[in-house]
Amino acid sequence: MLENRIRREDLKGKIMSAAEAALFIEDEMTIATSGFTPSGYPKAVPLALAKRAEDGEKIGITLITGASVGDELDGALTRAGVLKRRFPYQTNKDSRNAINNGTVMYQDMHLSHVSQYIDYGFFGKIDVAIIEALAITEDGGIIPTTSVGISPQAVKNADKVIIEINTSQPMALEGVHDIYMTEKPPHRKPIPIENSGDRIGTTYIPCDPEKIVAIVVTDKPDKVRPLGAIDENSKKISEHIIKFLENEVKMGRLPQNLLPLQSGVGSVANAVLGGLVDSKFENLTCYTEVIQDSMFDLIDAGKVTVASGTSFTPSEEGLVRLLDNMEHYAKHCVLRPMEISNNPEVARRLGVIAMNTAIEVDIYGHVNSTNIMGSRMMNGLGGSGDFTRNAYLSIYTSVSTAKNGDISSIVPMVSHVDHTEHDVMVVVTEQGIADLRGLAPTEKARKIIDNCAHPDYRPMLHAYLEKALEKKTKHQPHVIGEALSWHERFLETGSMKMK
Amino acid sequence: MLENRIRREDLKGKIMSAAEAALFIEDEMTIATSGFTPSGYPKAVPLALAKRAEDGEKIGITLITGASVGDELDGALTRAGVLKRRFPYQTNKDSRNAINNGTVMYQDMHLSHVSQYIDYGFFGKIDVAIIEALAITEDGGIIPTTSVGISPQAVKNADKVIIEINTSQPMALEGVHDIYMTEKPPHRKPIPIENSGDRIGTTYIPCDPEKIVAIVVTDKPDKVRPLGAIDENSKKISEHIIKFLENEVKMGRLPQNLLPLQSGVGSVANAVLGGLVDSKFENLTCYTEVIQDSMFDLIDAGKVTVASGTSFTPSEEGLVRLLDNMEHYAKHCVLRPMEISNNPEVARRLGVIAMNTAIEVDIYGHVNSTNIMGSRMMNGLGGSGDFTRNAYLSIYTSVSTAKNGDISSIVPMVSHVDHTEHDVMVVVTEQGIADLRGLAPTEKARKIIDNCAHPDYRPMLHAYLEKALEKKTKHQPHVIGEALSWHERFLETGSMKMK
Ligand SMILES: CC(C)(COP(=O)(O)OP(=O)(O)OC[C@H]1O[C@@H](n2cnc3c(N)ncnc32)[C@H](O)[C@@H]1OP(=O)(O)O)[C@@H](O)C(=O)NCCC(=O)NCCS
Ligand SMILES: CC(C)(COP(=O)(O)OP(=O)(O)OC[C@H]1O[C@@H](n2cnc3c(N)ncnc32)[C@H](O)[C@@H]1OP(=O)(O)O)[C@@H](O)C(=O)NCCC(=O)NCCS
């Protein structure tokens, strides 16, 4: 069976146990791995590494991945105290807690910056790359599994490469990947993608076989995350967006089949795409990061012709469906390196419609995607900025309240800014939609309050705006001493509402 | 003399006075004009338009330009009450005041968004384009003057085009422009620029002669802005940057001749580039927006081989020098449409070193470029975000204090965010430099405070950080009730210092 998985005789000698492979990792090393959302990340070697620390060895590392990875990597290494520094995104409960209590140093980065940071040497030397693979080709090429992420640049720049051949990943994945790598400036060329589905590279990651120091065979499946059921609020958000897009088509500002869709992670994002199944739109394409469950529905309904991403990010049911029908979905999907899936050049050229989720939005249209109450890291901004900033249309969705109504997601001033007023064109909640294009800040404020805020908070928001407008400067008026008082009140009383 | 300026007989019948031409402009119209920084903007027609309003006519317009324009346009129209809505950037005293007292609705936009907003129809219909021209070619092509800005898209999308032939602009400018236009998605192609100096278009803006409704001949020179003398602080900032760049070369993270430089507007930015004249760097190139005085010094010193921008932005002395030696400078300069000079695709491909000026920076590396004390619009963000976000290296400069030391430019939390922690790699003040790459927020904070803050404010900043670190969440710790208290104190007492 391994014949097809390791297609070079000389590499078979490199097969070893995860524990042996993990010995290539030493204290203070920088490790770059495959994995994007809990898909296609290495599992056996990280667990073996965690074991060494649990057994008393002093070992701390810097970890760079594509995006979030599964518990065997982020979780296990955090609990074992191995994780010291982390880039660029995570969603693991234990690593999140370690970041928020200050024991893991975390830099939340635009995903489009990560691969080139590796190439540029901005992270320093990459000691070891650990890559989950479907197979190794005759030339030593590495065929990725359910995600690509930073693997091409990790392999290119690392001193040593460890490969985890995962036999739980079906061979039907072969051919779905399209690996194209950019040069460093001043030698960089245009990326020749003009349509979401264009294939411009190879189906494997080139790798000098000399660099491969270990091959570990495993069959641990991706530990995917559950997706919340599509609730009423998400449905309403989806409806507002579809109505808005229909009107853009009517006004001649969008083609009949729209432009390539990008949709963020999470339940709301999944629901928004899901809503398109019953819409009248046809021949849609997607140029996005993550291919979630609703994309399979759209493909099955014949609505989406091609979806480009850097990762399959299914739920548990979605994973079964994907793996069982891989040949079918592979015809409609391309998995690219994150350097390409999130590239500003391509996003702007194709004119993506970017739909991402906010934690909170302020009356002037600034968006917080990451830090709850200004300080508590949730996940990270992921690719939201890559797409928002370069989109044809940038849309932010949020449910208008959180924590049983004690938090308003529309606030006078966001407590942390990930996306500025200059980048956010449309805000949507279950209450309604605010199209901010062409408006001045005070006009944006009225529209966001009236269309998007929860009715419970509208009078308070209007009162803030009116009080701010009494001040001398009325461009983006604030009562600076009260701008963050809603957050302060929540932290003190447990509610943004006034007693 | 006009023979060479209007090279088609049939257009000569369109010559008329500015007053007559201005009659094509009606109440509630949207007008798009040439002009970028006070260079190459129309002068005669706007003054004639202002006159109509001063004479009692009710007329209000929306004005879209490349960037800031001279007083004959922004100033005169504001004073006459003609300016109602303004995009995307301005620096005029009167228009700034009108924006801040709420009489002009202003949306501060990324410059890279403006031309495509016009193409996409996001501003609605463009009724009239007013373009300052050097000459009109045999085909009706319009040769721009000292800037290009949004002129190509304004001409393409406007119902009517008014041309101001400016005879004070030397014919030697012909050939310096390179006009290339992008298609709208889904038909957009890669922009074929691989080096700062690549020429990919025509030397004129294509225009259907039928659209030209009026030609006005004028000789009013550009009303350029004075440049502050290079002071001690700017010199120190420049020295810190040069030392930093030298080290990047030494570490192998930059080529010997660096990568294309982008430098913002204003005195500090001018000084930073000026400092390179005496550095040991050679064969430099620039891919930027504005070509300021110090660029002429760099060209004369043989340090810069080619400078690409969308506008010449000289001081008064610089303007004389430029116009007197146009043939010399034209050999080393290319003026492009703002859609190309500020394009994220090109900025990222070339790997620009982006150097822009901040109003304030916070301890976590967020930058405010626009709104003083969170509310008072200064100029706008211009192209700073276009370059920062897509740069190989993004650098922000600021003097560590303002208003005689009563304001610290390093604060616990900026009162407005234009550039996020995810985009800002290096912060520089006269005190020193903080390289933020790879650091977590709390590490960034210590480095910015110790290296960049003024010594008077360092203890206060450290005290804030330590107090914030006592809170539960330590990723990007804030004392939310005090985060903006420095600004509040300044507004109340006239100083950020505690009494
Ligand atoms: C913003 C984001 C966290 C929302 O995720 P989601 O699953 O759609 O949203 P939920 O409504 O379940 O909210 C997630 C949590 O944030 C909390 N929350 C939501 N809004 C909040 C607010 N305004 N203030 C405080 N907490 C808030 C929710 O209560 C929930 O908390 P819990 O986990 O303790 O129950 C998520 O989309 C994200 O991480 N985005 C950034 C990355 C990104 O956009 N990537 C896109 C490119 S792939
Ligand atoms: C930020 C910017 C205003 C600085 O301009 P500059 O000429 O280098 O800076 P100065 O030190 O002269 O400061 C300008 C004013 O801001 C004030 N200022 C500076 N820092 C301040 C602070 N932290 N708080 C309040 N005011 C401040 C100065 O006192 C001065 O005020 P004054 O005009 O009333 O005297 C200018 O660079 C800008 O508009 N940038 C945004 C656009 C941009 O970056 N474009 C680049 C791409 S082209």
PDB file of C-alpha atoms in Angstrom, chain A residues 119-307:
ATOM      1  CA  ASP A 119      10.942  33.775   2.213  1.00  0.00           C
ATOM      2  CA  TYR A 120      12.262  37.194   3.294  1.00  0.00           C
ATOM      3  CA  GLY A 121      13.878  35.764   6.430  1.00  0.00           C
ATOM      4  CA  PHE A 122      11.784  37.979   8.714  1.00  0.00           C
ATOM      5  CA  PHE A 123      11.097  35.050  11.065  1.00  0.00           C
ATOM      6  CA  GLY A 124      14.763  34.114  11.080  1.00  0.00           C
ATOM      7  CA  LYS A 125      15.882  30.651  10.048  1.00  0.00           C
ATOM      8  CA  ILE A 126      13.267  27.897   9.704  1.00  0.00           C
ATOM      9  CA  ASP A 127      14.854  24.873  11.333  1.00  0.00           C
ATOM     10  CA  VAL A 128      12.356  22.161  10.581  1.00  0.00           C
ATOM     11  CA  ALA A 129       9.258  21.867   8.399  1.00  0.00           C
ATOM     12  CA  ILE A 130       6.703  19.192   9.300  1.00  0.00           C
ATOM     13  CA  ILE A 131       4.355  18.485   6.428  1.00  0.00           C
ATOM     14  CA  GLU A 132       1.391  16.169   6.268  1.00  0.00           C
ATOM     15  CA  ALA A 133       1.413  14.513   2.865  1.00  0.00           C
ATOM     16  CA  LEU A 134      -0.765  12.282   0.767  1.00  0.00           C
ATOM     17  CA  ALA A 135       2.260  10.893  -1.003  1.00  0.00           C
ATOM     18  CA  ILE A 136       5.793  11.629  -2.166  1.00  0.00           C
ATOM     19  CA  THR A 137       6.325  11.568  -5.928  1.00  0.00           C
ATOM     20  CA  GLU A 138       9.142  10.087  -7.948  1.00  0.00           C
ATOM     21  CA  ASP A 139      10.944  13.461  -7.871  1.00  0.00           C
ATOM     22  CA  GLY A 140      10.540  13.866  -4.148  1.00  0.00           C
ATOM     23  CA  GLY A 141       7.587  16.177  -4.711  1.00  0.00           C
ATOM     24  CA  ILE A 142       5.235  16.347  -1.743  1.00  0.00           C
ATOM     25  CA  ILE A 143       1.515  15.984  -2.426  1.00  0.00           C
ATOM     26  CA  PRO A 144      -0.400  17.824   0.301  1.00  0.00           C
ATOM     27  CA  THR A 145      -3.605  16.544   1.874  1.00  0.00           C
ATOM     28  CA  THR A 146      -6.670  18.617   2.800  1.00  0.00           C
ATOM     29  CA  SER A 147      -4.861  21.965   2.896  1.00  0.00           C
ATOM     30  CA  VAL A 148      -1.828  23.679   1.420  1.00  0.00           C
ATOM     31  CA  GLY A 149      -1.229  26.771   3.592  1.00  0.00           C
ATOM     32  CA  ILE A 150       2.439  27.711   3.949  1.00  0.00           C
ATOM     33  CA  SER A 151       3.811  24.260   3.118  1.00  0.00           C
ATOM     34  CA  PRO A 152       5.584  25.228  -0.119  1.00  0.00           C
ATOM     35  CA  GLN A 153       7.567  28.034   1.543  1.00  0.00           C
ATOM     36  CA  ALA A 154       8.136  25.974   4.687  1.00  0.00           C
ATOM     37  CA  VAL A 155       9.671  23.176   2.633  1.00  0.00           C
ATOM     38  CA  LYS A 156      11.706  25.589   0.517  1.00  0.00           C
ATOM     39  CA  ASN A 157      13.232  27.448   3.442  1.00  0.00           C
ATOM     40  CA  ALA A 158      13.587  24.821   6.155  1.00  0.00           C
ATOM     41  CA  ASP A 159      16.906  23.147   6.907  1.00  0.00           C
ATOM     42  CA  LYS A 160      15.177  19.811   7.454  1.00  0.00           C
ATOM     43  CA  VAL A 161      11.847  18.390   6.344  1.00  0.00           C
ATOM     44  CA  ILE A 162       9.804  15.804   8.227  1.00  0.00           C
ATOM     45  CA  ILE A 163       6.919  14.222   6.357  1.00  0.00           C
ATOM     46  CA  GLU A 164       3.840  12.629   7.855  1.00  0.00           C
ATOM     47  CA  ILE A 165       2.244  10.361   5.285  1.00  0.00           C
ATOM     48  CA  ASN A 166      -1.392  10.204   6.349  1.00  0.00           C
ATOM     49  CA  THR A 167      -3.087   7.100   5.005  1.00  0.00           C
ATOM     50  CA  SER A 168      -6.508   8.265   6.213  1.00  0.00           C
ATOM     51  CA  GLN A 169      -6.432  10.878   3.462  1.00  0.00           C
ATOM     52  CA  PRO A 170      -7.840   9.412   0.210  1.00  0.00           C
ATOM     53  CA  MET A 171      -5.640   9.223  -2.866  1.00  0.00           C
ATOM     54  CA  ALA A 172      -8.448  10.925  -4.787  1.00  0.00           C
ATOM     55  CA  LEU A 173      -7.036  14.170  -3.374  1.00  0.00           C
ATOM     56  CA  GLU A 174      -4.150  13.862  -5.821  1.00  0.00           C
ATOM     57  CA  GLY A 175      -4.546  16.460  -8.535  1.00  0.00           C
ATOM     58  CA  VAL A 176      -6.683  18.878  -6.544  1.00  0.00           C
ATOM     59  CA  HIS A 177      -3.688  21.044  -5.564  1.00  0.00           C
ATOM     60  CA  ASP A 178      -2.114  23.734  -7.701  1.00  0.00           C
ATOM     61  CA  ILE A 179       1.277  24.761  -6.362  1.00  0.00           C
ATOM     62  CA  TYR A 180       2.735  27.995  -7.700  1.00  0.00           C
ATOM     63  CA  MET A 181       5.412  29.946  -5.876  1.00  0.00           C
ATOM     64  CA  THR A 182       6.354  33.591  -6.168  1.00  0.00           C
ATOM     65  CA  GLU A 183       9.930  34.872  -6.321  1.00  0.00           C
ATOM     66  CA  LYS A 184      11.233  37.445  -3.864  1.00  0.00           C
ATOM     67  CA  PRO A 185      11.404  41.075  -5.035  1.00  0.00           C
ATOM     68  CA  PRO A 186      13.061  42.388  -7.154  1.00  0.00           C
ATOM     69  CA  HIS A 187      12.533  39.223  -9.220  1.00  0.00           C
ATOM     70  CA  ARG A 188       8.822  38.770  -8.656  1.00  0.00           C
ATOM     71  CA  LYS A 189       6.602  38.267 -11.697  1.00  0.00           C
ATOM     72  CA  PRO A 190       2.856  38.752 -12.172  1.00  0.00           C
ATOM     73  CA  ILE A 191       0.812  35.817 -10.848  1.00  0.00           C
ATOM     74  CA  PRO A 192      -0.898  34.547 -14.004  1.00  0.00           C
ATOM     75  CA  ILE A 193      -4.370  33.883 -12.576  1.00  0.00           C
ATOM     76  CA  GLU A 194      -7.265  35.538 -14.402  1.00  0.00           C
ATOM     77  CA  ASN A 195     -10.106  33.244 -13.325  1.00  0.00           C
ATOM     78  CA  SER A 196     -10.800  31.514 -10.018  1.00  0.00           C
ATOM     79  CA  GLY A 197     -10.196  28.084 -11.485  1.00  0.00           C
ATOM     80  CA  ASP A 198      -6.987  28.784 -13.439  1.00  0.00           C
ATOM     81  CA  ARG A 199      -4.313  26.187 -12.835  1.00  0.00           C
ATOM     82  CA  ILE A 200      -0.816  27.633 -13.014  1.00  0.00           C
ATOM     83  CA  GLY A 201       1.451  25.243 -11.120  1.00  0.00           C
ATOM     84  CA  THR A 202       2.203  21.668 -10.196  1.00  0.00           C
ATOM     85  CA  THR A 203       0.105  19.213  -8.223  1.00  0.00           C
ATOM     86  CA  TYR A 204       2.892  18.704  -5.690  1.00  0.00           C
ATOM     87  CA  ILE A 205       5.335  20.799  -3.664  1.00  0.00           C
ATOM     88  CA  PRO A 206       8.847  20.578  -5.084  1.00  0.00           C
ATOM     89  CA  CYS A 207      11.311  19.322  -2.495  1.00  0.00           C
ATOM     90  CA  ASP A 208      14.977  18.395  -2.598  1.00  0.00           C
ATOM     91  CA  PRO A 209      14.891  14.749  -1.332  1.00  0.00           C
ATOM     92  CA  GLU A 210      18.161  15.402   0.527  1.00  0.00           C
ATOM     93  CA  LYS A 211      16.261  17.658   2.898  1.00  0.00           C
ATOM     94  CA  ILE A 212      13.811  14.960   3.938  1.00  0.00           C
ATOM     95  CA  VAL A 213      15.169  13.609   7.225  1.00  0.00           C
ATOM     96  CA  ALA A 214      12.205  11.566   8.344  1.00  0.00           C
ATOM     97  CA  ILE A 215       9.004  10.017   7.070  1.00  0.00           C
ATOM     98  CA  VAL A 216       6.364   9.026   9.559  1.00  0.00           C
ATOM     99  CA  VAL A 217       3.335   7.018   8.545  1.00  0.00           C
ATOM    100  CA  THR A 218       0.106   7.766  10.376  1.00  0.00           C
ATOM    101  CA  ASP A 219      -3.624   7.364   9.930  1.00  0.00           C
ATOM    102  CA  LYS A 220      -4.981   9.953  12.356  1.00  0.00           C
ATOM    103  CA  PRO A 221      -7.826  11.821  10.701  1.00  0.00           C
ATOM    104  CA  ASP A 222      -8.131  15.622  10.741  1.00  0.00           C
ATOM    105  CA  LYS A 223      -9.794  16.719  13.971  1.00  0.00           C
ATOM    106  CA  VAL A 224     -12.287  19.038  12.344  1.00  0.00           C
ATOM    107  CA  ARG A 225     -14.491  21.454  14.272  1.00  0.00           C
ATOM    108  CA  PRO A 226     -18.266  21.235  14.516  1.00  0.00           C
ATOM    109  CA  LEU A 227     -20.297  23.845  12.655  1.00  0.00           C
ATOM    110  CA  GLY A 228     -23.216  25.445  14.444  1.00  0.00           C
ATOM    111  CA  ALA A 229     -26.627  24.762  12.913  1.00  0.00           C
ATOM    112  CA  ILE A 230     -27.909  27.559  10.704  1.00  0.00           C
ATOM    113  CA  ASP A 231     -30.001  29.698  13.029  1.00  0.00           C
ATOM    114  CA  GLU A 232     -32.597  32.409  12.428  1.00  0.00           C
ATOM    115  CA  ASN A 233     -30.128  35.285  12.700  1.00  0.00           C
ATOM    116  CA  SER A 234     -27.725  33.784  10.194  1.00  0.00           C
ATOM    117  CA  LYS A 235     -30.606  33.177   7.817  1.00  0.00           C
ATOM    118  CA  LYS A 236     -31.680  36.785   8.050  1.00  0.00           C
ATOM    119  CA  ILE A 237     -28.130  38.008   7.474  1.00  0.00           C
ATOM    120  CA  SER A 238     -27.886  35.775   4.445  1.00  0.00           C
ATOM    121  CA  GLU A 239     -31.183  37.113   3.087  1.00  0.00           C
ATOM    122  CA  HIS A 240     -30.076  40.732   3.487  1.00  0.00           C
ATOM    123  CA  ILE A 241     -26.879  40.013   1.590  1.00  0.00           C
ATOM    124  CA  ILE A 242     -28.606  38.192  -1.247  1.00  0.00           C
ATOM    125  CA  LYS A 243     -31.119  41.015  -1.665  1.00  0.00           C
ATOM    126  CA  PHE A 244     -28.267  43.499  -1.677  1.00  0.00           C
ATOM    127  CA  LEU A 245     -26.351  41.545  -4.317  1.00  0.00           C
ATOM    128  CA  GLU A 246     -29.469  41.232  -6.463  1.00  0.00           C
ATOM    129  CA  ASN A 247     -29.826  44.984  -6.380  1.00  0.00           C
ATOM    130  CA  GLU A 248     -26.171  45.489  -7.330  1.00  0.00           C
ATOM    131  CA  VAL A 249     -26.789  43.326 -10.393  1.00  0.00           C
ATOM    132  CA  LYS A 250     -29.925  45.317 -11.214  1.00  0.00           C
ATOM    133  CA  MET A 251     -28.003  48.593 -10.949  1.00  0.00           C
ATOM    134  CA  GLY A 252     -25.359  47.271 -13.321  1.00  0.00           C
ATOM    135  CA  ARG A 253     -22.648  47.243 -10.689  1.00  0.00           C
ATOM    136  CA  LEU A 254     -22.195  43.471 -10.724  1.00  0.00           C
ATOM    137  CA  PRO A 255     -22.434  40.846 -13.487  1.00  0.00           C
ATOM    138  CA  GLN A 256     -25.372  38.391 -13.433  1.00  0.00           C
ATOM    139  CA  ASN A 257     -23.194  35.635 -12.015  1.00  0.00           C
ATOM    140  CA  LEU A 258     -21.615  38.070  -9.537  1.00  0.00           C
ATOM    141  CA  LEU A 259     -17.855  37.998  -9.024  1.00  0.00           C
ATOM    142  CA  PRO A 260     -15.777  35.398  -7.156  1.00  0.00           C
ATOM    143  CA  LEU A 261     -17.102  34.973  -3.643  1.00  0.00           C
ATOM    144  CA  GLN A 262     -14.899  34.893  -0.585  1.00  0.00           C
ATOM    145  CA  SER A 263     -16.453  33.880   2.663  1.00  0.00           C
ATOM    146  CA  GLY A 264     -14.886  33.770   6.110  1.00  0.00           C
ATOM    147  CA  VAL A 265     -14.828  31.043   8.706  1.00  0.00           C
ATOM    148  CA  GLY A 266     -17.513  30.098  11.194  1.00  0.00           C
ATOM    149  CA  SER A 267     -21.214  29.457  11.365  1.00  0.00           C
ATOM    150  CA  VAL A 268     -22.488  32.769  10.053  1.00  0.00           C
ATOM    151  CA  ALA A 269     -20.136  32.650   7.084  1.00  0.00           C
ATOM    152  CA  ASN A 270     -21.247  29.104   6.343  1.00  0.00           C
ATOM    153  CA  ALA A 271     -24.895  30.166   6.543  1.00  0.00           C
ATOM    154  CA  VAL A 272     -24.378  33.121   4.218  1.00  0.00           C
ATOM    155  CA  LEU A 273     -22.985  30.899   1.476  1.00  0.00           C
ATOM    156  CA  GLY A 274     -25.655  28.318   2.252  1.00  0.00           C
ATOM    157  CA  GLY A 275     -28.334  30.895   1.505  1.00  0.00           C
ATOM    158  CA  LEU A 276     -27.148  31.081  -2.081  1.00  0.00           C
ATOM    159  CA  VAL A 277     -28.313  27.516  -2.724  1.00  0.00           C
ATOM    160  CA  ASP A 278     -31.909  28.740  -2.897  1.00  0.00           C
ATOM    161  CA  SER A 279     -31.088  32.011  -4.662  1.00  0.00           C
ATOM    162  CA  LYS A 280     -31.495  32.561  -8.382  1.00  0.00           C
ATOM    163  CA  PHE A 281     -27.781  33.159  -8.916  1.00  0.00           C
ATOM    164  CA  GLU A 282     -26.039  30.709 -11.230  1.00  0.00           C
ATOM    165  CA  ASN A 283     -22.536  29.949 -12.493  1.00  0.00           C
ATOM    166  CA  LEU A 284     -20.964  31.313  -9.350  1.00  0.00           C
ATOM    167  CA  THR A 285     -17.274  30.995  -8.615  1.00  0.00           C
ATOM    168  CA  CYS A 286     -15.418  31.272  -5.326  1.00  0.00           C
ATOM    169  CA  TYR A 287     -11.944  32.573  -4.653  1.00  0.00           C
ATOM    170  CA  THR A 288     -11.564  32.087  -0.979  1.00  0.00           C
ATOM    171  CA  GLU A 289      -9.496  30.529   1.782  1.00  0.00           C
ATOM    172  CA  VAL A 290     -11.656  27.841   3.273  1.00  0.00           C
ATOM    173  CA  ILE A 291     -14.043  25.522   1.517  1.00  0.00           C
ATOM    174  CA  GLN A 292     -16.754  24.855   4.114  1.00  0.00           C
ATOM    175  CA  ASP A 293     -19.772  22.535   4.068  1.00  0.00           C
ATOM    176  CA  SER A 294     -22.106  24.938   2.321  1.00  0.00           C
ATOM    177  CA  MET A 295     -19.737  25.011  -0.655  1.00  0.00           C
ATOM    178  CA  PHE A 296     -20.412  21.304  -1.168  1.00  0.00           C
ATOM    179  CA  ASP A 297     -24.137  22.136  -1.228  1.00  0.00           C
ATOM    180  CA  LEU A 298     -23.532  24.866  -3.783  1.00  0.00           C
ATOM    181  CA  ILE A 299     -21.486  22.525  -5.963  1.00  0.00           C
ATOM    182  CA  ASP A 300     -24.102  19.782  -5.697  1.00  0.00           C
ATOM    183  CA  ALA A 301     -26.855  22.257  -6.574  1.00  0.00           C
ATOM    184  CA  GLY A 302     -24.890  23.183  -9.695  1.00  0.00           C
ATOM    185  CA  LYS A 303     -24.659  26.784  -8.494  1.00  0.00           C
ATOM    186  CA  VAL A 304     -20.886  26.953  -8.100  1.00  0.00           C
ATOM    187  CA  THR A 305     -18.731  25.905 -11.029  1.00  0.00           C
ATOM    188  CA  VAL A 306     -15.382  26.269  -9.342  1.00  0.00           C
ATOM    189  CA  ALA A 307     -14.116  26.969  -5.832  1.00  0.00           C
TER     190      ALA A 307
END
